[in-house]
Amino acid sequence: MTQPSPAMVKSEGVHKSFGPVEVLKGIDLEVRTGEVFCLIGPSGSGKSTFLRCINHLEKINAGRLYVDGELVGYRQKGDKLYELKDSEVALKRRDIGMVFQRFNLFPHMTAVENVMEAPVQVKGVGRTQARERARELLDRVGLADKAATYPSQLSGGQQQRVAIARALAMDPKLMLFDEPTSALDPELVGDVLDVMRDLAESGMTMVVVTHEMGFAREVGDSLVFMDGGVVVEAGDPREVLTNPQHERTQAFLSKVL
């Protein structure tokens, strides 16, 4: 029997509040290495907040969150948790690529400069080597001919593909996608999803918050439906989307499918 791959992300009783509002109410889930893990649910259900907790852009209030076996944002001594310094958090964050809804590209830099910036500044990679790698990654996302183009001259879908290349330039072991196609015109969505499919096929571990049910069904290995800050239903995407067991999942899917 093949051993199940180890967990890349493990969440144990994760809680998160913004002031009096509890956004995450005890999230337990596990993302296996090499898996495409899709999070779906209505707006305000806590999906994006949970994603941001994985790389400590948001600090959790209770519970434990691990990436590749290491606590996120804290170290444990005895029974106590001690928050890591910002510099230590930044060091760990280098291993996690994140692609946002909005592309957040540097407007004054060309596509190739956007992609090579972090390896040069954060990892100290030489500019020639970084530029070469950036060109390879732009080629991978189908934008080899746009290396010298500025973000303002690119479509939303092209900008998002540059953003994916930029995240990949740090050679992450985990990629987080926060509704990467929701700000795009419908005809541009396919190109971005194709790049994500290619990434999935290459074995990249991915956690994807998405409204693209077709992508979740075709590419996802696991799917979680969240609502009201809790995991309502989880399982194989095809199973959950075709035959949801929980009435809240049924009600949600009846509106989006």
PDB file of N, CA, C and O in Angstrom, residues 90-147:
ATOM      1  N   ALA A  90       9.013  36.429   8.019  1.00  0.00           N
ATOM      2  CA  ALA A  90       9.316  36.731   6.613  1.00  0.00           C
ATOM      3  C   ALA A  90      10.152  35.623   5.984  1.00  0.00           C
ATOM      4  O   ALA A  90       9.959  35.254   4.828  1.00  0.00           O
ATOM      5  N   LEU A  91      11.063  35.081   6.779  1.00  0.00           N
ATOM      6  CA  LEU A  91      11.929  34.004   6.284  1.00  0.00           C
ATOM      7  C   LEU A  91      11.103  32.773   5.910  1.00  0.00           C
ATOM      8  O   LEU A  91      11.314  32.153   4.863  1.00  0.00           O
ATOM      9  N   LYS A  92      10.136  32.434   6.770  1.00  0.00           N
ATOM     10  CA  LYS A  92       9.285  31.266   6.495  1.00  0.00           C
ATOM     11  C   LYS A  92       8.313  31.546   5.342  1.00  0.00           C
ATOM     12  O   LYS A  92       7.954  30.650   4.583  1.00  0.00           O
ATOM     13  N   ARG A  93       7.905  32.810   5.226  1.00  0.00           N
ATOM     14  CA  ARG A  93       6.938  33.176   4.197  1.00  0.00           C
ATOM     15  C   ARG A  93       7.529  33.031   2.787  1.00  0.00           C
ATOM     16  O   ARG A  93       6.796  32.939   1.808  1.00  0.00           O
ATOM     17  N   ARG A  94       8.850  33.033   2.706  1.00  0.00           N
ATOM     18  CA  ARG A  94       9.504  32.883   1.402  1.00  0.00           C
ATOM     19  C   ARG A  94       9.127  31.571   0.721  1.00  0.00           C
ATOM     20  O   ARG A  94       9.169  31.456  -0.494  1.00  0.00           O
ATOM     21  N   ASP A  95       8.770  30.569   1.519  1.00  0.00           N
ATOM     22  CA  ASP A  95       8.434  29.243   0.970  1.00  0.00           C
ATOM     23  C   ASP A  95       6.986  29.132   0.517  1.00  0.00           C
ATOM     24  O   ASP A  95       6.557  28.082   0.046  1.00  0.00           O
ATOM     25  N   ILE A  96       6.214  30.216   0.720  1.00  0.00           N
ATOM     26  CA  ILE A  96       4.784  30.169   0.406  1.00  0.00           C
ATOM     27  C   ILE A  96       4.483  31.258  -0.620  1.00  0.00           C
ATOM     28  O   ILE A  96       4.636  32.440  -0.343  1.00  0.00           O
ATOM     29  N   GLY A  97       4.056  30.844  -1.808  1.00  0.00           N
ATOM     30  CA  GLY A  97       3.668  31.821  -2.826  1.00  0.00           C
ATOM     31  C   GLY A  97       2.209  32.188  -2.646  1.00  0.00           C
ATOM     32  O   GLY A  97       1.386  31.337  -2.299  1.00  0.00           O
ATOM     33  N   MET A  98       1.889  33.466  -2.881  1.00  0.00           N
ATOM     34  CA  MET A  98       0.482  33.865  -2.748  1.00  0.00           C
ATOM     35  C   MET A  98       0.068  34.712  -3.940  1.00  0.00           C
ATOM     36  O   MET A  98       0.780  35.634  -4.336  1.00  0.00           O
ATOM     37  N   VAL A  99      -1.078  34.378  -4.492  1.00  0.00           N
ATOM     38  CA  VAL A  99      -1.637  35.125  -5.616  1.00  0.00           C
ATOM     39  C   VAL A  99      -2.985  35.685  -5.156  1.00  0.00           C
ATOM     40  O   VAL A  99      -3.865  34.932  -4.742  1.00  0.00           O
ATOM     41  N   PHE A 100      -3.100  37.000  -5.228  1.00  0.00           N
ATOM     42  CA  PHE A 100      -4.281  37.688  -4.700  1.00  0.00           C
ATOM     43  C   PHE A 100      -5.312  37.929  -5.806  1.00  0.00           C
ATOM     44  O   PHE A 100      -5.037  37.762  -6.990  1.00  0.00           O
ATOM     45  N   GLN A 101      -6.480  38.388  -5.376  1.00  0.00           N
ATOM     46  CA  GLN A 101      -7.538  38.783  -6.312  1.00  0.00           C
ATOM     47  C   GLN A 101      -7.037  39.915  -7.201  1.00  0.00           C
ATOM     48  O   GLN A 101      -7.198  39.900  -8.406  1.00  0.00           O
ATOM     49  N   ARG A 102      -6.445  40.900  -6.574  1.00  0.00           N
ATOM     50  CA  ARG A 102      -5.847  42.031  -7.300  1.00  0.00           C
ATOM     51  C   ARG A 102      -4.374  41.712  -7.501  1.00  0.00           C
ATOM     52  O   ARG A 102      -3.731  41.128  -6.632  1.00  0.00           O
ATOM     53  N   PHE A 103      -3.824  42.150  -8.597  1.00  0.00           N
ATOM     54  CA  PHE A 103      -2.547  41.594  -9.033  1.00  0.00           C
ATOM     55  C   PHE A 103      -1.349  42.153  -8.262  1.00  0.00           C
ATOM     56  O   PHE A 103      -0.318  41.507  -8.152  1.00  0.00           O
ATOM     57  N   ASN A 104      -1.495  43.390  -7.737  1.00  0.00           N
ATOM     58  CA  ASN A 104      -0.435  43.984  -6.906  1.00  0.00           C
ATOM     59  C   ASN A 104       0.939  43.980  -7.581  1.00  0.00           C
ATOM     60  O   ASN A 104       1.953  43.789  -6.927  1.00  0.00           O
ATOM     61  N   LEU A 105       0.981  44.175  -8.888  1.00  0.00           N
ATOM     62  CA  LEU A 105       2.279  44.275  -9.567  1.00  0.00           C
ATOM     63  C   LEU A 105       2.848  45.679  -9.360  1.00  0.00           C
ATOM     64  O   LEU A 105       2.111  46.632  -9.150  1.00  0.00           O
ATOM     65  N   PHE A 106       4.171  45.785  -9.423  1.00  0.00           N
ATOM     66  CA  PHE A 106       4.800  47.112  -9.355  1.00  0.00           C
ATOM     67  C   PHE A 106       4.577  47.811 -10.698  1.00  0.00           C
ATOM     68  O   PHE A 106       5.073  47.340 -11.728  1.00  0.00           O
ATOM     69  N   PRO A 107       3.845  48.933 -10.703  1.00  0.00           N
ATOM     70  CA  PRO A 107       3.481  49.552 -11.980  1.00  0.00           C
ATOM     71  C   PRO A 107       4.674  50.114 -12.751  1.00  0.00           C
ATOM     72  O   PRO A 107       4.638  50.209 -13.969  1.00  0.00           O
ATOM     73  N   HIS A 108       5.751  50.468 -12.030  1.00  0.00           N
ATOM     74  CA  HIS A 108       6.911  51.095 -12.690  1.00  0.00           C
ATOM     75  C   HIS A 108       7.917  50.064 -13.203  1.00  0.00           C
ATOM     76  O   HIS A 108       8.968  50.419 -13.712  1.00  0.00           O
ATOM     77  N   MET A 109       7.596  48.772 -13.059  1.00  0.00           N
ATOM     78  CA  MET A 109       8.503  47.714 -13.507  1.00  0.00           C
ATOM     79  C   MET A 109       7.848  46.906 -14.627  1.00  0.00           C
ATOM     80  O   MET A 109       6.640  46.677 -14.601  1.00  0.00           O
ATOM     81  N   THR A 110       8.667  46.457 -15.568  1.00  0.00           N
ATOM     82  CA  THR A 110       8.166  45.580 -16.628  1.00  0.00           C
ATOM     83  C   THR A 110       7.803  44.219 -16.028  1.00  0.00           C
ATOM     84  O   THR A 110       8.136  43.927 -14.876  1.00  0.00           O
ATOM     85  N   ALA A 111       7.168  43.395 -16.857  1.00  0.00           N
ATOM     86  CA  ALA A 111       6.779  42.053 -16.400  1.00  0.00           C
ATOM     87  C   ALA A 111       7.991  41.282 -15.893  1.00  0.00           C
ATOM     88  O   ALA A 111       7.959  40.694 -14.806  1.00  0.00           O
ATOM     89  N   VAL A 112       9.072  41.283 -16.661  1.00  0.00           N
ATOM     90  CA  VAL A 112      10.251  40.503 -16.263  1.00  0.00           C
ATOM     91  C   VAL A 112      10.871  41.068 -14.982  1.00  0.00           C
ATOM     92  O   VAL A 112      11.329  40.314 -14.112  1.00  0.00           O
ATOM     93  N   GLU A 113      10.841  42.397 -14.821  1.00  0.00           N
ATOM     94  CA  GLU A 113      11.387  43.011 -13.599  1.00  0.00           C
ATOM     95  C   GLU A 113      10.532  42.676 -12.384  1.00  0.00           C
ATOM     96  O   GLU A 113      11.055  42.456 -11.293  1.00  0.00           O
ATOM     97  N   ASN A 114       9.209  42.636 -12.580  1.00  0.00           N
ATOM     98  CA  ASN A 114       8.317  42.242 -11.486  1.00  0.00           C
ATOM     99  C   ASN A 114       8.634  40.838 -11.002  1.00  0.00           C
ATOM    100  O   ASN A 114       8.642  40.564  -9.810  1.00  0.00           O
ATOM    101  N   VAL A 115       8.896  39.929 -11.953  1.00  0.00           N
ATOM    102  CA  VAL A 115       9.115  38.524 -11.605  1.00  0.00           C
ATOM    103  C   VAL A 115      10.483  38.328 -10.948  1.00  0.00           C
ATOM    104  O   VAL A 115      10.636  37.520 -10.037  1.00  0.00           O
ATOM    105  N   MET A 116      11.484  39.090 -11.373  1.00  0.00           N
ATOM    106  CA  MET A 116      12.845  38.874 -10.847  1.00  0.00           C
ATOM    107  C   MET A 116      13.124  39.645  -9.555  1.00  0.00           C
ATOM    108  O   MET A 116      14.102  39.371  -8.860  1.00  0.00           O
ATOM    109  N   GLU A 117      12.243  40.561  -9.180  1.00  0.00           N
ATOM    110  CA  GLU A 117      12.509  41.455  -8.047  1.00  0.00           C
ATOM    111  C   GLU A 117      12.733  40.713  -6.730  1.00  0.00           C
ATOM    112  O   GLU A 117      13.725  40.938  -6.035  1.00  0.00           O
ATOM    113  N   ALA A 118      11.804  39.818  -6.361  1.00  0.00           N
ATOM    114  CA  ALA A 118      11.921  39.147  -5.050  1.00  0.00           C
ATOM    115  C   ALA A 118      13.160  38.254  -4.953  1.00  0.00           C
ATOM    116  O   ALA A 118      13.880  38.313  -3.951  1.00  0.00           O
ATOM    117  N   PRO A 119      13.460  37.423  -5.967  1.00  0.00           N
ATOM    118  CA  PRO A 119      14.689  36.620  -5.861  1.00  0.00           C
ATOM    119  C   PRO A 119      15.943  37.476  -5.670  1.00  0.00           C
ATOM    120  O   PRO A 119      16.838  37.115  -4.905  1.00  0.00           O
ATOM    121  N   VAL A 120      15.996  38.627  -6.344  1.00  0.00           N
ATOM    122  CA  VAL A 120      17.161  39.519  -6.210  1.00  0.00           C
ATOM    123  C   VAL A 120      17.200  40.148  -4.821  1.00  0.00           C
ATOM    124  O   VAL A 120      18.216  40.103  -4.121  1.00  0.00           O
ATOM    125  N   GLN A 121      16.062  40.723  -4.400  1.00  0.00           N
ATOM    126  CA  GLN A 121      16.036  41.486  -3.140  1.00  0.00           C
ATOM    127  C   GLN A 121      16.014  40.584  -1.905  1.00  0.00           C
ATOM    128  O   GLN A 121      16.640  40.888  -0.896  1.00  0.00           O
ATOM    129  N   VAL A 122      15.270  39.469  -1.991  1.00  0.00           N
ATOM    130  CA  VAL A 122      15.056  38.642  -0.797  1.00  0.00           C
ATOM    131  C   VAL A 122      16.074  37.511  -0.706  1.00  0.00           C
ATOM    132  O   VAL A 122      16.596  37.207   0.366  1.00  0.00           O
ATOM    133  N   LYS A 123      16.381  36.901  -1.840  1.00  0.00           N
ATOM    134  CA  LYS A 123      17.282  35.744  -1.827  1.00  0.00           C
ATOM    135  C   LYS A 123      18.706  36.071  -2.255  1.00  0.00           C
ATOM    136  O   LYS A 123      19.591  35.221  -2.177  1.00  0.00           O
ATOM    137  N   GLY A 124      18.893  37.305  -2.746  1.00  0.00           N
ATOM    138  CA  GLY A 124      20.242  37.690  -3.166  1.00  0.00           C
ATOM    139  C   GLY A 124      20.720  37.013  -4.440  1.00  0.00           C
ATOM    140  O   GLY A 124      21.919  36.870  -4.683  1.00  0.00           O
ATOM    141  N   VAL A 125      19.760  36.593  -5.282  1.00  0.00           N
ATOM    142  CA  VAL A 125      20.128  35.982  -6.565  1.00  0.00           C
ATOM    143  C   VAL A 125      20.687  37.063  -7.487  1.00  0.00           C
ATOM    144  O   VAL A 125      20.210  38.201  -7.490  1.00  0.00           O
ATOM    145  N   GLY A 126      21.723  36.725  -8.263  1.00  0.00           N
ATOM    146  CA  GLY A 126      22.305  37.686  -9.210  1.00  0.00           C
ATOM    147  C   GLY A 126      21.286  38.096 -10.251  1.00  0.00           C
ATOM    148  O   GLY A 126      20.424  37.293 -10.644  1.00  0.00           O
ATOM    149  N   ARG A 127      21.378  39.344 -10.728  1.00  0.00           N
ATOM    150  CA  ARG A 127      20.365  39.884 -11.645  1.00  0.00           C
ATOM    151  C   ARG A 127      20.294  39.098 -12.957  1.00  0.00           C
ATOM    152  O   ARG A 127      19.208  38.865 -13.493  1.00  0.00           O
ATOM    153  N   THR A 128      21.445  38.693 -13.485  1.00  0.00           N
ATOM    154  CA  THR A 128      21.446  37.954 -14.760  1.00  0.00           C
ATOM    155  C   THR A 128      20.709  36.632 -14.614  1.00  0.00           C
ATOM    156  O   THR A 128      19.865  36.268 -15.432  1.00  0.00           O
ATOM    157  N   GLN A 129      21.034  35.919 -13.542  1.00  0.00           N
ATOM    158  CA  GLN A 129      20.391  34.625 -13.270  1.00  0.00           C
ATOM    159  C   GLN A 129      18.887  34.806 -13.015  1.00  0.00           C
ATOM    160  O   GLN A 129      18.056  34.044 -13.517  1.00  0.00           O
ATOM    161  N   ALA A 130      18.562  35.851 -12.230  1.00  0.00           N
ATOM    162  CA  ALA A 130      17.152  36.108 -11.897  1.00  0.00           C
ATOM    163  C   ALA A 130      16.357  36.465 -13.152  1.00  0.00           C
ATOM    164  O   ALA A 130      15.209  36.032 -13.322  1.00  0.00           O
ATOM    165  N   ARG A 131      16.971  37.237 -14.040  1.00  0.00           N
ATOM    166  CA  ARG A 131      16.282  37.642 -15.283  1.00  0.00           C
ATOM    167  C   ARG A 131      16.017  36.418 -16.176  1.00  0.00           C
ATOM    168  O   ARG A 131      14.946  36.262 -16.756  1.00  0.00           O
ATOM    169  N   GLU A 132      17.007  35.547 -16.249  1.00  0.00           N
ATOM    170  CA  GLU A 132      16.886  34.327 -17.058  1.00  0.00           C
ATOM    171  C   GLU A 132      15.724  33.454 -16.543  1.00  0.00           C
ATOM    172  O   GLU A 132      14.895  32.981 -17.299  1.00  0.00           O
ATOM    173  N   ARG A 133      15.725  33.268 -15.231  1.00  0.00           N
ATOM    174  CA  ARG A 133      14.676  32.465 -14.591  1.00  0.00           C
ATOM    175  C   ARG A 133      13.312  33.133 -14.792  1.00  0.00           C
ATOM    176  O   ARG A 133      12.302  32.464 -15.048  1.00  0.00           O
ATOM    177  N   ALA A 134      13.258  34.460 -14.661  1.00  0.00           N
ATOM    178  CA  ALA A 134      12.002  35.198 -14.832  1.00  0.00           C
ATOM    179  C   ALA A 134      11.462  35.009 -16.251  1.00  0.00           C
ATOM    180  O   ALA A 134      10.256  34.829 -16.456  1.00  0.00           O
ATOM    181  N   ARG A 135      12.365  35.012 -17.230  1.00  0.00           N
ATOM    182  CA  ARG A 135      11.940  34.804 -18.627  1.00  0.00           C
ATOM    183  C   ARG A 135      11.371  33.389 -18.812  1.00  0.00           C
ATOM    184  O   ARG A 135      10.379  33.195 -19.512  1.00  0.00           O
ATOM    185  N   GLU A 136      12.011  32.414 -18.170  1.00  0.00           N
ATOM    186  CA  GLU A 136      11.508  31.025 -18.233  1.00  0.00           C
ATOM    187  C   GLU A 136      10.092  30.942 -17.657  1.00  0.00           C
ATOM    188  O   GLU A 136       9.220  30.273 -18.209  1.00  0.00           O
ATOM    189  N   LEU A 137       9.902  31.620 -16.518  1.00  0.00           N
ATOM    190  CA  LEU A 137       8.593  31.568 -15.853  1.00  0.00           C
ATOM    191  C   LEU A 137       7.523  32.304 -16.664  1.00  0.00           C
ATOM    192  O   LEU A 137       6.381  31.857 -16.740  1.00  0.00           O
ATOM    193  N   LEU A 138       7.887  33.426 -17.287  1.00  0.00           N
ATOM    194  CA  LEU A 138       6.927  34.125 -18.149  1.00  0.00           C
ATOM    195  C   LEU A 138       6.548  33.244 -19.334  1.00  0.00           C
ATOM    196  O   LEU A 138       5.386  33.207 -19.757  1.00  0.00           O
ATOM    197  N   ASP A 139       7.527  32.502 -19.843  1.00  0.00           N
ATOM    198  CA  ASP A 139       7.253  31.555 -20.925  1.00  0.00           C
ATOM    199  C   ASP A 139       6.273  30.477 -20.432  1.00  0.00           C
ATOM    200  O   ASP A 139       5.330  30.097 -21.130  1.00  0.00           O
ATOM    201  N   ARG A 140       6.499  30.021 -19.219  1.00  0.00           N
ATOM    202  CA  ARG A 140       5.646  28.972 -18.647  1.00  0.00           C
ATOM    203  C   ARG A 140       4.195  29.421 -18.523  1.00  0.00           C
ATOM    204  O   ARG A 140       3.273  28.623 -18.680  1.00  0.00           O
ATOM    205  N   VAL A 141       3.981  30.699 -18.212  1.00  0.00           N
ATOM    206  CA  VAL A 141       2.599  31.198 -18.071  1.00  0.00           C
ATOM    207  C   VAL A 141       2.083  31.802 -19.384  1.00  0.00           C
ATOM    208  O   VAL A 141       1.051  32.480 -19.412  1.00  0.00           O
ATOM    209  N   GLY A 142       2.816  31.556 -20.481  1.00  0.00           N
ATOM    210  CA  GLY A 142       2.352  31.969 -21.805  1.00  0.00           C
ATOM    211  C   GLY A 142       2.555  33.428 -22.133  1.00  0.00           C
ATOM    212  O   GLY A 142       1.841  34.004 -22.958  1.00  0.00           O
ATOM    213  N   LEU A 143       3.552  34.053 -21.475  1.00  0.00           N
ATOM    214  CA  LEU A 143       3.773  35.488 -21.693  1.00  0.00           C
ATOM    215  C   LEU A 143       5.218  35.803 -22.071  1.00  0.00           C
ATOM    216  O   LEU A 143       5.734  36.879 -21.745  1.00  0.00           O
ATOM    217  N   ALA A 144       5.867  34.885 -22.780  1.00  0.00           N
ATOM    218  CA  ALA A 144       7.266  35.095 -23.173  1.00  0.00           C
ATOM    219  C   ALA A 144       7.434  36.399 -23.964  1.00  0.00           C
ATOM    220  O   ALA A 144       8.445  37.087 -23.842  1.00  0.00           O
ATOM    221  N   ASP A 145       6.397  36.758 -24.743  1.00  0.00           N
ATOM    222  CA  ASP A 145       6.506  37.960 -25.601  1.00  0.00           C
ATOM    223  C   ASP A 145       6.173  39.248 -24.853  1.00  0.00           C
ATOM    224  O   ASP A 145       6.216  40.332 -25.442  1.00  0.00           O
ATOM    225  N   LYS A 146       5.848  39.142 -23.560  1.00  0.00           N
ATOM    226  CA  LYS A 146       5.447  40.347 -22.803  1.00  0.00           C
ATOM    227  C   LYS A 146       6.487  40.750 -21.756  1.00  0.00           C
ATOM    228  O   LYS A 146       6.197  41.576 -20.883  1.00  0.00           O
ATOM    229  N   ALA A 147       7.685  40.190 -21.830  1.00  0.00           N
ATOM    230  CA  ALA A 147       8.701  40.439 -20.787  1.00  0.00           C
ATOM    231  C   ALA A 147       8.983  41.926 -20.572  1.00  0.00           C
ATOM    232  O   ALA A 147       9.151  42.380 -19.440  1.00  0.00           O
TER     233      ALA A 147
END
